[in-house]
XYZ file of C-alpha atoms in Angstrom:
456
model
C -3.618 8.867 30.023
C -2.877 9.999 26.348
C 0.510 12.460 28.182
C 1.799 8.378 29.620
C 1.959 7.467 27.015
C 3.694 9.494 25.196
C 6.805 9.863 27.684
C 6.555 6.751 29.920
C 9.930 7.314 30.424
C 10.586 10.148 31.324
C 7.845 9.916 33.425
C 9.890 6.999 34.998
C 13.211 9.012 34.770
C 11.451 12.337 36.813
C 9.560 9.102 39.685
C 13.487 7.852 40.451
C 14.882 11.096 40.678
C 12.547 12.299 43.403
C 12.803 9.075 45.390
C 16.410 9.269 45.194
C 16.510 12.732 46.465
C 14.625 12.382 48.891
C 16.633 8.816 49.685
C 19.793 11.352 49.761
C 18.566 13.970 52.547
C 17.153 11.168 54.601
C 21.058 9.876 54.632
C 21.454 13.307 55.791
C 20.383 12.740 58.289
C 18.380 16.632 57.013
C 14.051 17.333 57.947
C 14.189 13.429 59.192
C 11.713 14.089 61.584
C 9.425 16.265 59.585
C 9.194 13.997 56.799
C 5.866 12.268 55.941
C 5.445 8.978 54.877
C 4.478 9.895 51.771
C 6.932 12.597 50.868
C 9.024 9.181 51.675
C 7.544 6.910 48.638
C 5.450 8.974 46.085
C 7.265 6.347 43.759
C 4.386 4.295 45.728
C 1.227 6.225 45.880
C 0.985 5.911 42.333
C -2.110 3.793 40.517
C -1.258 0.170 39.220
C -3.085 0.813 36.386
C -0.289 3.322 35.683
C 2.288 1.023 36.714
C 1.856 -1.311 34.808
C 1.607 0.799 31.729
C 4.438 2.241 32.258
C 6.146 -0.816 33.035
C 5.080 -2.804 29.866
C 6.961 0.179 27.758
C 10.118 -0.580 29.144
C 12.324 -3.708 28.019
C 12.114 -6.378 30.336
C 15.469 -5.619 32.176
C 14.102 -2.719 32.862
C 11.088 -3.252 34.265
C 12.921 -5.587 36.240
C 15.525 -3.365 37.127
C 12.295 -0.650 38.468
C 11.766 -2.823 41.238
C 14.267 -0.862 42.905
C 12.970 2.352 42.940
C 10.177 1.690 45.244
C 9.444 -0.838 48.093
C 5.856 -0.625 46.125
C 7.311 -1.709 43.108
C 9.494 -5.073 43.860
C 7.405 -7.465 42.522
C 5.378 -5.147 39.670
C 7.049 -6.573 37.564
C 6.000 -8.994 37.442
C 2.393 -8.907 36.175
C 3.425 -6.251 33.379
C 1.387 -7.593 30.542
C 4.062 -7.576 27.236
C 7.048 -9.808 28.094
C 10.074 -8.840 24.982
C 12.935 -11.645 24.625
C 15.653 -9.904 23.180
C 18.724 -10.821 23.128
C 21.406 -8.925 20.044
C 24.286 -10.936 20.272
C 23.111 -14.461 19.942
C 24.967 -14.201 15.759
C 27.878 -14.397 18.098
C 26.677 -17.390 19.696
C 29.094 -21.376 19.229
C 25.998 -23.505 16.971
C 28.147 -25.996 17.677
C 27.915 -26.981 21.166
C 25.404 -25.022 21.421
C 22.565 -26.908 23.811
C 19.052 -25.615 26.071
C 20.565 -26.867 29.510
C 23.278 -24.945 29.449
C 22.038 -21.786 28.373
C 22.130 -18.199 30.710
C 19.037 -16.753 28.113
C 17.407 -20.315 27.811
C 17.247 -20.071 31.767
C 17.005 -16.467 32.531
C 13.271 -16.661 30.169
C 12.170 -19.650 32.040
C 12.837 -18.361 35.007
C 10.689 -15.334 33.851
C 7.802 -17.512 32.995
C 7.844 -19.117 36.182
C 7.760 -15.539 38.130
C 5.376 -13.815 35.482
C 2.124 -13.912 37.988
C -0.063 -11.167 35.002
C -3.360 -13.574 33.626
C -3.125 -12.212 30.822
C 0.000 -11.387 28.144
C -0.209 -9.232 25.695
C 2.239 -8.814 22.935
C 5.100 -11.838 23.633
C 8.355 -11.838 21.570
C 11.087 -14.585 21.513
C 14.731 -13.410 19.783
C 17.415 -15.391 20.609
C 18.746 -18.543 19.881
C 17.351 -22.067 19.890
C 17.867 -25.318 17.829
C 15.135 -27.648 17.136
C 16.759 -29.634 19.811
C 15.443 -26.967 22.561
C 12.089 -28.520 20.982
C 10.291 -28.942 24.018
C 11.408 -26.042 26.484
C 10.708 -23.897 22.931
C 6.698 -26.164 23.117
C 6.495 -25.204 26.940
C 7.148 -21.275 26.128
C 3.705 -21.974 23.454
C 1.943 -23.595 26.087
C 2.887 -20.675 28.410
C 1.225 -17.164 26.102
C -1.784 -20.032 25.381
C -2.550 -20.532 28.920
C -2.114 -16.541 29.215
C -3.704 -15.467 26.132
C -1.745 -14.307 23.999
C -2.660 -11.255 21.923
C 0.441 -11.212 19.789
C 3.411 -13.623 19.963
C 6.432 -13.110 17.929
C 8.988 -16.186 17.520
C 12.456 -15.661 15.797
C 15.174 -18.392 16.672
C 18.357 -16.951 15.080
C 18.496 -20.602 13.258
C 18.398 -20.089 9.923
C 21.932 -18.864 9.398
C 24.187 -20.659 7.036
C 22.203 -23.646 6.950
C 18.726 -25.231 7.994
C 19.846 -28.529 9.238
C 19.117 -26.733 13.098
C 16.464 -24.717 12.349
C 13.576 -25.234 14.668
C 10.406 -26.447 13.245
C 7.231 -25.137 13.401
C 5.061 -28.864 13.047
C 7.186 -29.915 15.786
C 5.198 -26.915 18.469
C 2.159 -26.497 16.989
C 1.521 -30.836 17.396
C 1.976 -30.438 20.956
C 0.306 -26.834 21.632
C -3.524 -26.928 21.737
C -5.703 -23.828 20.289
C -4.939 -19.897 20.807
C -8.531 -18.315 20.265
C -7.153 -14.708 21.554
C -4.231 -14.766 19.633
C -4.889 -11.767 16.535
C -1.246 -10.984 15.451
C 2.254 -13.486 14.854
C 4.865 -13.119 13.863
C 7.321 -15.861 12.269
C 11.240 -15.980 11.627
C 14.046 -17.994 10.880
C 11.905 -21.272 11.309
C 10.923 -24.002 8.716
C 6.953 -23.729 8.332
C 4.610 -25.786 6.352
C 1.384 -24.547 5.241
C -0.302 -27.304 6.723
C 1.041 -24.970 9.597
C -0.898 -21.975 8.937
C -3.615 -23.054 7.895
C -3.468 -24.164 11.555
C -3.197 -20.869 12.971
C -5.096 -19.421 10.214
C -8.117 -22.512 11.382
C -8.424 -22.183 14.923
C -6.918 -18.361 16.025
C -10.636 -16.853 15.100
C -9.806 -13.167 16.016
C -5.769 -13.843 14.229
C -5.706 -10.713 11.955
C -1.946 -10.039 10.839
C 0.628 -13.280 9.818
C 4.044 -12.391 9.416
C 7.219 -14.543 8.301
C 10.714 -13.544 7.952
C 13.546 -15.419 6.445
C 11.520 -18.651 7.066
C 11.729 -21.863 4.506
C 8.266 -23.176 3.344
C 8.225 -26.860 3.024
C 4.820 -27.368 0.972
C 2.312 -24.755 -0.653
C 0.686 -22.054 1.363
C -3.401 -21.870 0.777
C -3.850 -18.069 3.118
C -7.799 -17.850 4.093
C -9.831 -17.100 6.513
C -9.751 -13.025 7.843
C -6.147 -12.674 7.739
C -6.357 -8.932 7.457
C -2.369 -7.883 7.029
C 0.056 -11.151 5.173
C 4.058 -10.420 5.030
C 6.936 -12.801 3.669
C 10.192 -10.965 3.531
C 12.515 -13.231 2.523
C 11.667 -16.632 2.646
C 13.620 -19.671 1.309
C 9.147 -20.843 -1.450
C 11.392 -23.272 -4.100
C 8.686 -25.092 -5.971
C 5.176 -24.300 -3.490
C 2.891 -21.318 -4.365
C 0.848 -19.374 -2.160
C -2.452 -19.155 -3.624
C -4.759 -16.281 -1.453
C -8.261 -16.228 -1.181
C -8.942 -14.112 2.028
C -11.852 -11.168 1.499
C -10.184 -8.861 4.711
C -7.268 -9.124 2.920
C -5.810 -5.882 3.454
C -2.276 -5.888 2.363
C -0.133 -7.995 1.234
C 4.137 -8.140 1.577
C 5.924 -10.740 -0.718
C 8.931 -10.354 -2.003
C 10.053 -13.151 -3.882
C 10.239 -11.977 -7.982
C 8.814 -15.182 -8.952
C 6.455 -15.599 -11.391
C 3.614 -17.008 -10.322
C 4.783 -17.986 -6.793
C 2.615 -15.516 -5.613
C -1.706 -16.689 -7.067
C -5.031 -13.442 -5.575
C -8.147 -16.068 -6.271
C -10.457 -14.383 -4.147
C -8.471 -10.561 -2.940
C -11.447 -8.043 -3.237
C -10.530 -5.454 -0.512
C -7.037 -5.649 -0.894
C -5.565 -2.031 -0.946
C -1.935 -1.887 -0.103
C 0.250 -3.885 -1.872
C 4.530 -4.619 -2.224
C 5.495 -7.341 -4.875
C 8.472 -8.639 -7.075
C 8.321 -7.080 -10.360
C 6.994 -10.753 -11.208
C 4.611 -10.971 -9.412
C 2.674 -8.599 -11.824
C 3.353 -10.814 -14.565
C 0.078 -13.425 -12.963
C -3.582 -13.363 -12.587
C -2.918 -9.913 -10.597
C -4.559 -7.872 -13.232
C -8.279 -9.388 -13.265
C -7.899 -9.677 -9.565
C -7.103 -7.151 -7.466
C -5.814 -4.190 -9.436
C -8.813 -2.538 -9.505
C -9.189 -1.713 -5.900
C -5.954 -1.606 -5.200
C -4.572 1.790 -3.692
C -0.853 1.678 -3.040
C 1.503 -0.388 -4.436
C 5.424 -0.584 -3.475
C 7.065 -2.179 -6.815
C 10.625 -4.010 -5.821
C 12.662 -4.048 -8.970
C 16.118 -6.042 -9.741
C 18.101 -3.756 -11.813
C 19.038 -6.977 -14.509
C 14.371 -7.209 -13.582
C 14.332 -3.548 -15.230
C 13.420 -4.491 -18.242
C 10.070 -6.344 -17.602
C 8.444 -2.892 -16.326
C 10.075 -0.930 -18.861
C 8.444 -3.961 -21.668
C 5.139 -5.009 -20.183
C 3.873 -1.774 -17.882
C 1.594 -2.038 -14.852
C -2.167 -3.686 -15.420
C -4.908 -0.708 -15.421
C -5.211 0.318 -12.528
C -7.422 3.033 -11.541
C -7.867 3.338 -8.292
C -3.974 4.192 -6.985
C -2.993 7.179 -5.665
C 0.583 6.034 -4.225
C 3.143 4.183 -5.926
C 6.561 3.152 -5.071
C 9.549 1.718 -7.720
C 12.142 0.088 -5.497
C 15.116 -0.875 -8.129
C 19.086 -2.188 -7.242
C 21.152 0.186 -8.807
C 22.381 4.267 -8.926
C 19.880 7.104 -10.555
C 21.445 8.349 -13.601
C 20.669 10.707 -16.363
C 17.044 9.131 -19.217
C 16.036 7.278 -15.756
C 13.286 9.139 -15.872
C 11.251 8.804 -19.083
C 10.440 5.470 -20.546
C 8.824 4.920 -16.388
C 6.286 8.665 -17.653
C 4.275 5.665 -20.032
C 4.319 3.504 -16.731
C 2.287 6.677 -14.788
C 0.249 6.392 -17.416
C -1.906 3.001 -15.964
C -2.147 4.531 -13.343
C -4.732 7.317 -14.479
C -5.372 9.179 -10.609
C -2.796 8.338 -9.183
C -0.940 11.261 -6.442
C 1.968 10.177 -5.597
C 5.057 8.760 -7.134
C 8.387 8.230 -5.690
C 11.738 6.212 -6.905
C 14.556 4.985 -4.585
C 17.735 4.100 -5.671
C 20.386 0.544 -4.189
C 18.167 -1.060 -1.980
C 16.803 -3.135 0.265
C 14.118 -4.725 2.227
C 15.313 -5.288 5.893
C 12.652 -3.966 8.391
C 8.855 -4.318 9.001
C 6.855 -1.169 7.127
C 3.649 -0.235 6.058
C 5.580 2.478 3.931
C 8.551 1.821 2.332
C 10.195 5.019 4.450
C 11.728 2.525 6.252
C 14.406 1.090 3.703
C 17.683 0.924 3.904
C 19.699 1.903 1.539
C 23.137 -0.373 0.154
C 26.139 0.386 -1.548
C 27.203 0.029 -4.847
C 28.919 0.125 -7.676
C 31.342 2.631 -5.860
C 28.574 5.249 -5.658
C 28.404 5.481 -0.917
C 29.877 8.396 0.670
C 28.189 12.168 0.443
C 32.755 13.252 0.795
C 32.493 11.378 -2.386
C 32.328 14.280 -5.753
C 30.159 12.335 -7.957
C 27.148 13.545 -9.904
C 24.524 14.677 -7.569
C 22.458 12.270 -9.919
C 23.851 9.370 -8.548
C 24.050 10.208 -4.941
C 20.484 9.607 -5.098
C 18.209 8.005 -2.984
C 14.899 9.520 -3.488
C 13.054 11.158 -5.644
C 8.675 12.578 -5.498
C 6.333 13.530 -6.686
C 2.952 14.694 -5.718
C 0.893 15.973 -7.872
C -3.191 15.499 -8.528
C -3.253 13.187 -11.343
C -1.316 10.665 -13.441
C -0.862 13.927 -16.008
C -0.057 15.775 -13.157
C 3.093 14.262 -12.762
C 3.359 12.845 -15.824
C 4.115 17.382 -16.124
C 6.130 17.123 -14.005
C 9.099 14.376 -14.232
C 9.277 15.884 -17.572
C 10.018 19.238 -17.140
C 12.637 18.036 -14.298
C 13.790 15.806 -16.397
C 14.300 17.998 -19.078
C 16.338 20.226 -16.292
C 18.589 17.396 -15.561
C 19.258 16.432 -19.609
C 20.005 20.432 -19.703
C 22.693 21.303 -17.157
C 24.316 17.675 -17.543
C 24.985 18.425 -20.991
C 26.192 21.905 -20.156
C 28.787 20.900 -17.552
C 29.815 17.173 -18.536
C 28.524 15.143 -15.220
C 30.546 12.092 -16.923
C 33.282 12.196 -15.424
C 34.069 10.937 -12.553
C 34.683 11.789 -9.622
C 33.379 15.514 -10.249
C 35.276 18.093 -8.272
C 33.787 19.298 -5.238
C 33.833 22.866 -6.818
C 31.492 20.732 -9.607
C 29.750 18.100 -7.886
C 28.402 21.648 -5.191
C 27.290 23.784 -8.575
C 25.650 20.585 -9.617
C 24.522 19.841 -5.957
C 23.382 23.943 -5.801
C 20.507 23.253 -9.536
C 19.648 20.308 -7.624
C 18.098 22.154 -4.807
C 16.828 25.188 -6.145
C 15.260 23.228 -8.651
C 14.226 20.998 -5.868
C 12.663 24.615 -3.811
C 11.193 25.568 -6.927
C 8.911 22.825 -6.444
C 7.523 23.285 -3.316
C 5.551 20.431 -1.990
C 5.660 18.388 -5.625
C 8.892 17.301 -6.067
C 11.043 16.714 -3.391
C 14.610 14.841 -3.750
C 16.929 13.069 -0.778
C 20.659 11.888 -1.068
C 23.240 9.362 -0.124
């Protein structure tokens, strides 16, 4: 089964090619009388479990198209445990004239759900445009998911663009939906959400362990409790709403709003991974979760970078990985003040400085951050000081002392080269820029497995 999961798509292609080969020979009339039925339809000999596994790994449209591969496959896609409705062209929709009864995407979803025959749904995703006027239709979709004992539910109606006036209201949907007792993960995007709505899911879905809310507007306070293990709140509008966390099993939290006091930890003894805005460190953080934290991803707008340097970090004795994500380019001497911050994490083993980026994708680690050129520092063919084209600096060591020593050494090398070669000249000549780049690469090769640079 491991081979199937590693190369499902290639298996489909292989059997499809076998089918075409057999079909072409049959059309040519070669060896027609000698060929057995099993040889002319090898795909149909696959066990249903393998076919369902293959189909569940494909996008819904492609899964339905596999009905052309074999007569036995014609209706098998209707039994796939995963349903993923995604419209990448939702941004082109005219929202003023949109009507659910006329939308072909809505009709397509309705048609598929009417045809679908699997008794259980593992993953149900709807990412198409729909406004609150489609309330009754969306409610039927959720009732379908509930009746199939859905385990993962992802809803994104892309209705928060420019205005909240057309946004789908979660409260209207919850009111007419029965509890989803088998739900393990819930993801909501571009909706109006209230704390009562989330509390409803937390209380009526005993297996719920993961909650993701993105680009949504909160209309009231949120109290997170129960057995939730993962909480991610990204790019949401909270206004005066407060998020209070009392979840003894919570392992990971992502919250990118920098407003002080908006995130309050009451009880989170197992929290090990946190991705937070700088403002969250100023309110009830040190006394509750800092002693257990193992990985911290800290997002700092350039305008608030002095807060970190002025106030430092709370003492975090078990922190192993620290990521500082700052919305600016690297400048000389930037490493010097950071060393005092690292001293608050005596057992730190990896420190990463990321420049000029913003959150967009779902991640447990910050390797999926996207980079946006600012201040004119963009493509690599623009020969500026390589420091200004750095997007990442990473240091590894056995403890904070090792990392501080590495940062000191690298900072001294950077500053010494800059003083000799006057790297502040803009734009830098191609020859000078390449020479500087070679110097930094040589420094990295000298400190293999300890220091790593990445450039835009």
